[in-house]
Coordinates of C-alpha atoms and ligand atoms in Angstrom, one line a residue:
M1 CA 107.8 121.9 105.5
Y2 CA 107.8 121.5 109.0
K3 CA 108.9 118.3 110.6
Y4 CA 107.2 115.9 113.6
H5 CA 107.4 113.0 115.8
I6 CA 105.7 111.6 117.4
V7 CA 105.8 109.1 120.7
T8 CA 103.5 107.1 121.8
Y9 CA 103.2 105.2 125.6
G10 CA 99.8 102.7 126.2
C11 CA 97.4 100.5 124.4
Q12 CA 96.4 100.3 120.7
M13 CA 93.3 102.5 120.9
N14 CA 96.9 105.3 121.6
V15 CA 97.8 104.3 118.8
H16 CA 95.3 105.0 116.9
E17 CA 94.6 108.6 118.1
S18 CA 98.7 108.7 117.3
E19 CA 97.2 108.4 113.7
K20 CA 94.8 111.4 114.2
I21 CA 97.2 113.4 115.6
A22 CA 99.3 112.7 112.0
G23 CA 96.9 113.0 110.0
M24 CA 95.6 116.4 111.3
L25 CA 99.8 117.3 110.9
V26 CA 99.9 116.1 107.3
E27 CA 96.7 118.1 106.6
L28 CA 98.8 121.0 107.7
G29 CA 101.9 120.2 105.8
Y30 CA 103.7 118.4 108.5
H31 CA 106.2 115.4 107.8
A32 CA 106.8 112.7 109.7
V33 CA 110.6 111.8 110.9
S34 CA 111.9 109.0 113.1
S35 CA 113.6 111.4 115.7
P36 CA 113.5 114.1 117.6
E37 CA 116.4 116.0 117.0
E38 CA 114.9 116.4 113.5
A39 CA 111.5 117.3 114.6
D40 CA 110.2 121.6 114.8
L41 CA 107.1 119.2 116.5
I42 CA 107.4 116.3 119.2
V43 CA 103.8 115.3 120.6
F44 CA 104.4 112.7 123.8
N45 CA 100.8 110.7 123.5
T46 CA 100.6 109.7 127.1
C47 CA 99.0 107.3 129.0
C48 CA 98.2 106.8 132.5
I49 CA 96.8 103.8 133.4
R50 CA 99.7 102.3 134.8
D51 CA 102.1 104.1 136.7
T52 CA 104.7 102.8 134.2
A53 CA 103.9 104.1 131.5
E54 CA 103.4 108.0 133.1
K55 CA 106.6 107.6 134.5
R56 CA 107.8 106.5 131.5
A57 CA 106.3 110.0 129.7
Y58 CA 107.6 111.8 132.8
G59 CA 111.8 110.7 132.1
N60 CA 111.5 111.1 128.2
I61 CA 109.8 114.7 128.4
G62 CA 111.9 115.8 130.9
A63 CA 115.3 114.9 128.7
L64 CA 114.1 117.3 125.6
K65 CA 115.5 120.1 128.2
P66 CA 118.7 120.8 126.3
L67 CA 117.3 119.6 123.1
K68 CA 114.6 122.4 123.6
K69 CA 117.6 124.9 125.0
K70 CA 119.2 124.2 121.7
N71 CA 116.4 125.0 119.2
P72 CA 114.2 127.2 121.0
D73 CA 111.7 127.1 117.6
L74 CA 111.5 123.4 118.6
M75 CA 107.9 122.3 119.5
I76 CA 106.5 119.6 122.5
A77 CA 103.1 118.7 123.1
V78 CA 101.7 116.7 125.6
V79 CA 98.4 115.1 124.8
G80 CA 96.3 111.9 125.7
C81 CA 95.3 110.5 129.0
M82 CA 97.9 111.9 130.8
T83 CA 96.6 115.3 131.2
Q84 CA 93.1 114.1 131.3
Q85 CA 93.9 113.9 135.3
K86 CA 92.1 116.3 137.4
N87 CA 95.3 118.9 138.0
A88 CA 97.1 116.7 135.3
S89 CA 97.9 120.1 132.6
N90 CA 98.9 122.4 135.5
A91 CA 101.1 120.0 137.2
L92 CA 102.6 118.9 133.8
L93 CA 104.1 122.7 132.9
S94 CA 104.8 123.7 136.6
K95 CA 107.7 120.5 136.2
F96 CA 108.5 120.9 133.2
P97 CA 107.9 124.5 131.9
F98 CA 109.1 124.0 128.5
V99 CA 106.7 122.4 126.7
D100 CA 104.4 124.4 124.6
I101 CA 101.2 122.7 124.4
V102 CA 98.9 120.5 127.5
L103 CA 95.7 118.7 125.1
G104 CA 92.6 116.3 126.8
T105 CA 92.1 113.8 124.4
N106 CA 88.8 115.1 124.8
S107 CA 90.4 118.7 123.4
L108 CA 92.6 116.8 120.3
D109 CA 90.9 118.8 117.4
Q110 CA 91.9 121.4 118.5
L111 CA 95.7 121.2 118.0
P112 CA 95.8 122.2 114.3
I113 CA 94.9 125.9 116.3
L114 CA 96.8 125.9 119.2
L115 CA 100.2 125.0 116.8
Q116 CA 98.9 128.5 115.7
E117 CA 98.0 130.1 118.2
K118 CA 101.6 128.9 119.9
R119 CA 103.9 130.9 117.3
Q120 CA 102.7 133.5 119.0
K121 CA 101.8 132.9 122.6
G122 CA 103.5 131.1 125.7
S123 CA 102.3 127.5 127.0
L124 CA 98.5 126.9 126.3
I125 CA 96.1 124.1 128.3
R126 CA 93.1 122.9 126.7
V127 CA 91.9 120.4 128.2
N128 CA 87.7 119.6 128.0
E129 CA 86.5 118.1 131.2
D130 CA 83.0 116.5 129.2
P131 CA 83.8 113.7 128.5
T132 CA 81.1 113.3 126.3
V133 CA 82.9 114.9 124.0
D134 CA 84.2 112.7 120.4
P135 CA 86.0 115.7 119.0
S136 CA 88.6 112.5 117.4
L137 CA 85.9 111.1 115.3
E138 CA 85.6 113.7 112.9
L139 CA 89.7 113.8 112.3
P140 CA 91.6 112.8 109.4
I141 CA 93.5 109.5 110.2
Y142 CA 97.2 108.9 109.2
R143 CA 97.4 105.4 109.4
T144 CA 101.0 103.9 110.3
S145 CA 99.8 100.2 110.5
G146 CA 100.8 98.2 107.4
T147 CA 98.2 95.6 106.8
N148 CA 95.9 96.8 109.3
A149 CA 93.6 99.3 110.4
W150 CA 92.2 100.1 113.7
V151 CA 88.7 101.3 113.8
N152 CA 87.2 102.8 117.3
I153 CA 83.9 101.3 117.6
M154 CA 82.9 103.2 121.2
Y155 CA 84.7 105.1 122.8
G156 CA 84.5 104.8 127.1
C157 CA 84.1 102.8 130.1
N158 CA 81.1 102.4 132.5
N159 CA 82.6 99.7 134.6
F160 CA 85.2 101.8 137.0
C161 CA 86.8 98.3 138.0
T162 CA 88.7 99.6 141.4
Y163 CA 91.8 99.7 140.1
C164 CA 91.5 101.6 136.8
I165 CA 91.4 105.0 136.3
V166 CA 89.8 104.3 132.0
P167 CA 86.4 106.1 132.9
Y168 CA 87.5 108.7 134.9
V169 CA 89.9 110.3 131.8
R170 CA 87.6 108.2 129.0
G171 CA 84.5 109.1 130.5
R172 CA 81.6 106.8 129.7
E173 CA 80.5 104.3 126.7
R174 CA 79.1 105.5 124.0
S175 CA 78.9 103.4 120.8
R176 CA 79.2 105.0 117.6
S177 CA 76.2 103.9 115.2
L178 CA 76.5 100.5 113.6
E179 CA 76.6 102.2 109.8
E180 CA 78.7 103.8 110.1
V181 CA 81.0 101.6 111.6
V182 CA 80.5 99.1 109.0
A183 CA 80.8 101.7 106.5
D184 CA 84.2 103.0 107.6
V185 CA 85.5 98.6 107.5
K186 CA 84.2 98.7 104.3
Q187 CA 85.9 101.5 103.1
L188 CA 89.2 100.3 104.8
I189 CA 88.7 96.8 103.3
S190 CA 88.4 98.3 99.3
E191 CA 91.5 100.3 100.4
G192 CA 93.0 97.3 100.1
Y193 CA 94.1 96.9 104.2
K194 CA 93.6 92.9 104.9
E195 CA 93.0 93.1 108.9
I196 CA 90.4 95.3 110.5
T197 CA 90.8 96.1 114.6
L198 CA 88.1 96.8 116.5
L199 CA 88.8 98.4 119.2
G200 CA 86.6 100.2 122.5
Q201 CA 87.6 99.6 126.1
N202 CA 84.4 96.9 126.5
V203 CA 83.3 96.0 123.1
D204 CA 81.1 93.3 124.5
S205 CA 78.8 96.5 125.8
Y206 CA 78.5 98.1 122.3
G207 CA 75.6 99.1 121.8
H208 CA 73.7 98.9 124.6
D209 CA 74.0 102.9 124.7
L210 CA 71.7 103.3 121.4
S211 CA 68.5 103.0 120.8
D212 CA 68.4 100.9 117.9
G213 CA 69.0 97.4 119.1
S214 CA 72.4 97.3 117.8
D215 CA 75.2 94.6 120.1
F216 CA 78.1 93.5 119.4
A217 CA 77.3 90.0 118.1
T218 CA 75.5 91.9 115.3
L219 CA 77.9 94.3 114.6
L220 CA 80.0 91.6 113.9
Q221 CA 78.0 89.6 111.4
R222 CA 77.4 92.6 109.2
I223 CA 81.0 93.0 109.3
D224 CA 81.3 89.2 108.2
A225 CA 79.0 89.7 105.6
L226 CA 81.0 92.1 103.9
P227 CA 82.7 90.5 100.4
G228 CA 86.0 90.1 100.2
K229 CA 89.7 88.5 101.4
Y230 CA 90.4 90.2 105.0
R231 CA 90.6 89.3 108.7
V232 CA 88.7 91.2 111.7
R233 CA 90.1 91.1 114.9
F234 CA 88.6 93.4 117.9
M235 CA 90.1 94.6 122.0
T236 CA 89.2 94.4 124.6
S237 CA 86.9 92.3 125.8
H238 CA 85.3 92.1 129.3
P239 CA 84.0 88.3 130.9
K240 CA 81.3 89.6 132.1
D241 CA 79.7 91.1 128.5
F242 CA 81.2 87.8 126.0
D243 CA 78.4 85.8 125.9
R244 CA 77.3 82.7 124.1
R245 CA 76.1 84.4 120.9
T246 CA 79.4 86.4 120.0
V247 CA 81.3 83.0 120.6
D248 CA 78.6 81.7 118.1
V249 CA 78.9 84.3 115.7
I250 CA 82.4 84.1 115.7
A251 CA 82.6 80.5 114.9
S252 CA 80.4 80.4 112.0
S253 CA 82.6 83.6 110.3
S254 CA 84.2 84.1 107.2
H255 CA 86.3 86.9 108.7
I256 CA 86.8 86.8 112.5
C257 CA 89.8 85.4 113.9
H258 CA 89.4 82.7 116.6
N259 CA 92.0 85.4 118.5
I260 CA 89.9 86.6 121.7
H261 CA 91.4 88.2 124.4
L262 CA 89.6 88.3 127.7
P263 CA 91.2 89.4 130.4
V264 CA 90.7 87.5 133.4
Q265 CA 93.2 90.3 135.7
A266 CA 92.8 87.3 138.8
G267 CA 91.8 83.9 139.7
S268 CA 90.5 84.7 142.6
N269 CA 86.5 85.1 143.0
D270 CA 87.6 87.4 146.7
V271 CA 89.6 89.3 144.5
L272 CA 87.5 89.4 141.6
K273 CA 84.8 90.7 143.5
R274 CA 86.8 93.8 145.1
M275 CA 88.0 94.5 141.7
N276 CA 84.1 95.0 140.6
R277 CA 84.7 92.6 138.2
K278 CA 81.3 91.1 138.4
Y279 CA 82.5 87.8 137.4
T280 CA 83.4 84.8 139.2
V281 CA 86.7 82.4 138.2
E282 CA 83.7 79.8 138.0
Q283 CA 81.6 81.6 135.0
Y284 CA 85.2 83.4 134.1
L285 CA 85.5 79.2 133.3
E286 CA 82.6 78.2 131.9
I287 CA 82.5 81.4 128.9
V288 CA 86.1 79.4 128.1
D289 CA 85.5 76.0 127.7
Y290 CA 82.2 76.5 125.6
I291 CA 84.7 79.2 123.5
K292 CA 87.6 76.3 123.3
S293 CA 84.2 73.6 122.5
K294 CA 83.4 76.0 119.3
M295 CA 87.2 77.0 118.2
P296 CA 89.2 74.2 119.2
D297 CA 92.4 76.3 117.5
V298 CA 91.6 79.4 119.5
G299 CA 94.3 81.5 121.0
I300 CA 93.5 82.9 123.8
T301 CA 94.6 85.9 125.6
S302 CA 94.6 87.8 128.8
D303 CA 95.7 90.8 131.2
I304 CA 96.8 89.4 134.6
M305 CA 97.6 91.6 137.3
I306 CA 98.7 90.7 140.6
G307 CA 98.9 92.4 143.9
F308 CA 95.6 93.8 144.2
P309 CA 95.3 95.6 147.3
G310 CA 94.6 92.7 149.6
E311 CA 95.7 89.9 147.6
S312 CA 97.0 87.0 149.5
E313 CA 99.2 84.2 148.8
A314 CA 96.6 81.6 148.5
D315 CA 95.0 84.4 145.7
F316 CA 98.0 84.5 144.2
E317 CA 98.3 80.8 143.5
S318 CA 94.1 80.9 142.7
T319 CA 95.6 83.1 140.1
C320 CA 98.2 80.6 138.9
D321 CA 95.7 77.7 139.3
L322 CA 93.6 79.9 136.9
V323 CA 96.4 80.7 134.1
K324 CA 97.0 76.6 134.4
K325 CA 93.5 75.6 133.0
V326 CA 93.4 78.4 130.8
R327 CA 96.9 77.8 128.8
Y328 CA 96.3 81.5 127.4
S329 CA 98.5 82.0 124.3
N330 CA 100.2 85.1 125.6
A331 CA 99.2 87.0 128.9
F332 CA 100.1 90.5 129.5
T333 CA 101.2 90.3 133.4
F334 CA 101.0 93.3 135.5
V335 CA 102.4 94.7 138.7
Y336 CA 99.0 96.8 140.1
S337 CA 99.8 100.2 140.6
P338 CA 97.9 102.6 142.9
R339 CA 96.0 105.4 140.4
K340 CA 95.0 108.4 142.2
G341 CA 91.1 108.6 142.2
T342 CA 90.5 104.8 141.8
P343 CA 89.2 103.1 145.3
A344 CA 91.8 100.8 145.3
A345 CA 94.6 103.7 145.4
T346 CA 93.6 103.8 149.4
M347 CA 93.0 100.5 150.3
E348 CA 95.8 98.4 152.2
Q349 CA 98.6 98.5 149.7
I350 CA 101.2 94.8 149.3
S351 CA 104.8 95.1 149.7
A352 CA 107.1 95.7 146.7
A353 CA 108.7 92.9 147.2
V354 CA 106.1 90.0 147.4
K355 CA 104.8 92.3 144.1
K356 CA 108.3 91.8 142.1
S357 CA 107.9 87.8 143.3
R358 CA 104.9 86.8 142.0
I359 CA 105.2 88.7 139.4
T360 CA 108.4 86.7 138.5
R361 CA 106.5 83.6 139.0
L362 CA 103.5 84.8 137.4
V363 CA 106.0 85.3 133.8
Q364 CA 108.0 81.5 134.5
L365 CA 104.4 80.0 134.7
Q366 CA 103.1 81.7 132.0
N367 CA 106.3 81.4 129.2
D368 CA 106.1 77.7 129.9
I369 CA 102.9 77.8 128.9
T370 CA 103.0 79.8 125.8
K371 CA 106.4 77.6 125.2
E372 CA 104.5 74.5 125.3
L373 CA 101.7 75.3 123.1
S374 CA 104.5 76.6 120.4
E375 CA 105.4 73.1 120.8
G376 CA 102.2 71.7 119.2
Y377 CA 102.3 74.1 116.2
I378 CA 105.1 72.9 114.6
G379 CA 104.5 69.9 111.8
G380 CA 101.0 72.3 111.4
T381 CA 100.1 74.1 108.4
Y382 CA 98.6 77.7 108.7
E383 CA 97.3 80.6 107.0
V384 CA 99.4 83.9 108.2
L385 CA 98.6 86.9 106.9
I386 CA 102.5 88.4 106.3
E387 CA 102.7 92.2 108.4
D388 CA 105.9 93.0 107.7
V389 CA 109.8 91.7 107.5
N390 CA 111.4 91.0 110.3
P391 CA 114.3 93.2 111.4
K392 CA 115.7 90.4 113.3
Y393 CA 117.1 88.1 111.0
P394 CA 117.6 89.5 107.3
G395 CA 115.6 87.7 104.4
T396 CA 112.8 87.0 106.6
V397 CA 109.2 88.6 107.1
C398 CA 106.7 87.8 109.5
G399 CA 103.2 87.5 110.1
R400 CA 100.1 86.0 112.3
T401 CA 98.4 82.8 112.0
D402 CA 94.3 83.3 112.4
S403 CA 94.5 82.6 116.4
G404 CA 97.1 85.4 116.6
R405 CA 100.9 83.5 116.7
L406 CA 103.8 85.7 115.4
V407 CA 105.6 83.4 112.3
T408 CA 108.7 84.0 110.9
L409 CA 109.6 83.0 107.2
T410 CA 112.2 83.4 104.5
G411 CA 110.8 85.7 102.2
S412 CA 110.9 89.4 100.6
P413 CA 108.5 92.5 101.4
D414 CA 107.3 92.3 98.3
L415 CA 104.8 89.0 100.4
I416 CA 103.9 91.9 102.6
G417 CA 100.0 92.3 102.8
S418 CA 99.3 88.1 101.1
F419 CA 97.8 85.2 102.9
L420 CA 99.7 82.4 102.7
M421 CA 100.0 79.2 103.7
V422 CA 103.2 78.0 106.1
K423 CA 104.1 74.9 107.7
I424 CA 105.7 75.7 111.5
T425 CA 108.8 73.7 111.6
K426 CA 110.6 75.3 114.8
A427 CA 109.3 76.9 118.1
R428 CA 111.3 79.0 120.2
S429 CA 108.9 80.5 123.3
A430 CA 106.8 82.4 121.4
A431 CA 108.3 82.8 117.9
L432 CA 107.6 80.5 116.0
F433 CA 109.1 79.7 112.4
G434 CA 108.2 77.9 109.2
E435 CA 108.2 77.9 105.1
M436 CA 106.3 79.6 103.0
I437 CA 103.8 75.6 101.0
K438 CA 104.7 76.1 97.2
E439 CA 100.7 76.2 95.6
Ligands
5AD501 N1 97.7 98.7 137.7 C1 98.3 98.0 136.7 N2 97.5 97.3 136.5 C2 96.9 98.0 135.6 N3 95.3 97.9 134.4 C3 94.8 98.8 134.7 N4 95.0 99.5 136.2 C4 95.9 99.1 136.4 C5 96.8 99.2 137.6 N5 96.3 100.6 138.5 C6 95.8 97.1 133.7 C7 94.7 95.6 133.3 C8 93.8 96.5 132.4 C9 94.8 96.7 131.1 C10 95.0 97.0 130.4 O1 95.7 97.2 132.2 O2 95.4 94.8 133.7 O3 93.7 95.3 131.2
SF4_502 FE1 88.7 99.7 132.8 FE2 87.5 97.7 133.7 FE3 87.1 99.6 132.1 FE4 89.2 98.2 131.5 S1 86.3 97.2 132.1 S2 89.0 99.7 130.8 S3 89.8 97.2 133.3 S4 87.3 99.8 134.1

């Protein structure tokens, strides 16, 4: 029996795509192994959204050369959105001639055929540049995320933020039908999944391309009406499309978590305009205020980027001011990196030293806020869905509050998948610690 090992880079979307790759491989009779040394097939599921993820993938693929030399039967496949960029697949093969298969995101379904063909032929490339095909929809899924199940509600993006490669490699927005998504969620709940995460590059524009009037708020309402004890999360939202109606639906729902990932990217109107984000700081703060007024217990998270071309010190300070106003429970902070083919790549870039200083200051600021917010949890009791053991602390398990905060408590693995009431007793930066409340 063949053994496979998948290395995943990038976002949740990619983690879920790796589950689809695994689904195909398991159907072919492969089984998963945790180290590349044991594998007959290594799949790199790449991401090109930022330079760091791309560099890491290049480094890790290169590092496999000796392994391939030792075991010529080892197959190496590179898939994912990095390969979907213009000319990237040929560049990859000329740099790493020992790679057997290069497969675009839009051709993922062809992996089994290529594996078979490859056993007879040389290196193979299959990249479909037509971004309107979604072969991954039909694929079996080998779920790896424990209590949580991912569900794609849409693919692609129409927004063309000037720094972002996603619309070029993932194509325009295509929503799945509302009935199909609801049926998937219903099925997953009946299989025992306790948390469903709806995925899309811009979930708030869900349904805009459908002619039946479906939209994101309606989808959430329909899902929330399904019976059972479960939670629903979703990502990613776009501030220009996240409307009050959606907030109202979440606030009055029984299952949709009060946890909203609302990437702001920058806190300067000038930078936002040049990023083509289509909202102002004032509009962003208005929707944040509305969210907080309807859900005082909400956890709001964000993606924030520093070092966008032309970002002045005053622009950066505006970003810090916004971070102080919103008080995110957590923020993913990024240093802008130029992506070939995007408008911002040709704008005048700012120096690495300035970027470094700004990211350090931003991370420090956000850490201080996260820490303060963590302390506010102490003494409170929250419902926590236990997701896993916490390997850092033997004898403990961990899970999330509705607002998305990670809590560790003493407990055994049989608690995984249960909802427990937990009293928070201690906080350390982003980490919360607590104890189970006996019923
Ligand atoms: N450089 C740095 N960060 C980027 N992101 C997207 N493109 C780039 C880029 N070129 C960040 C954005 C986005 C997140 C997924 O990645 O913050 O929200
Ligand atoms: Fe990229 Fe902007 Fe689309 Fe998000 S909304 S995927 S940042 S283009």
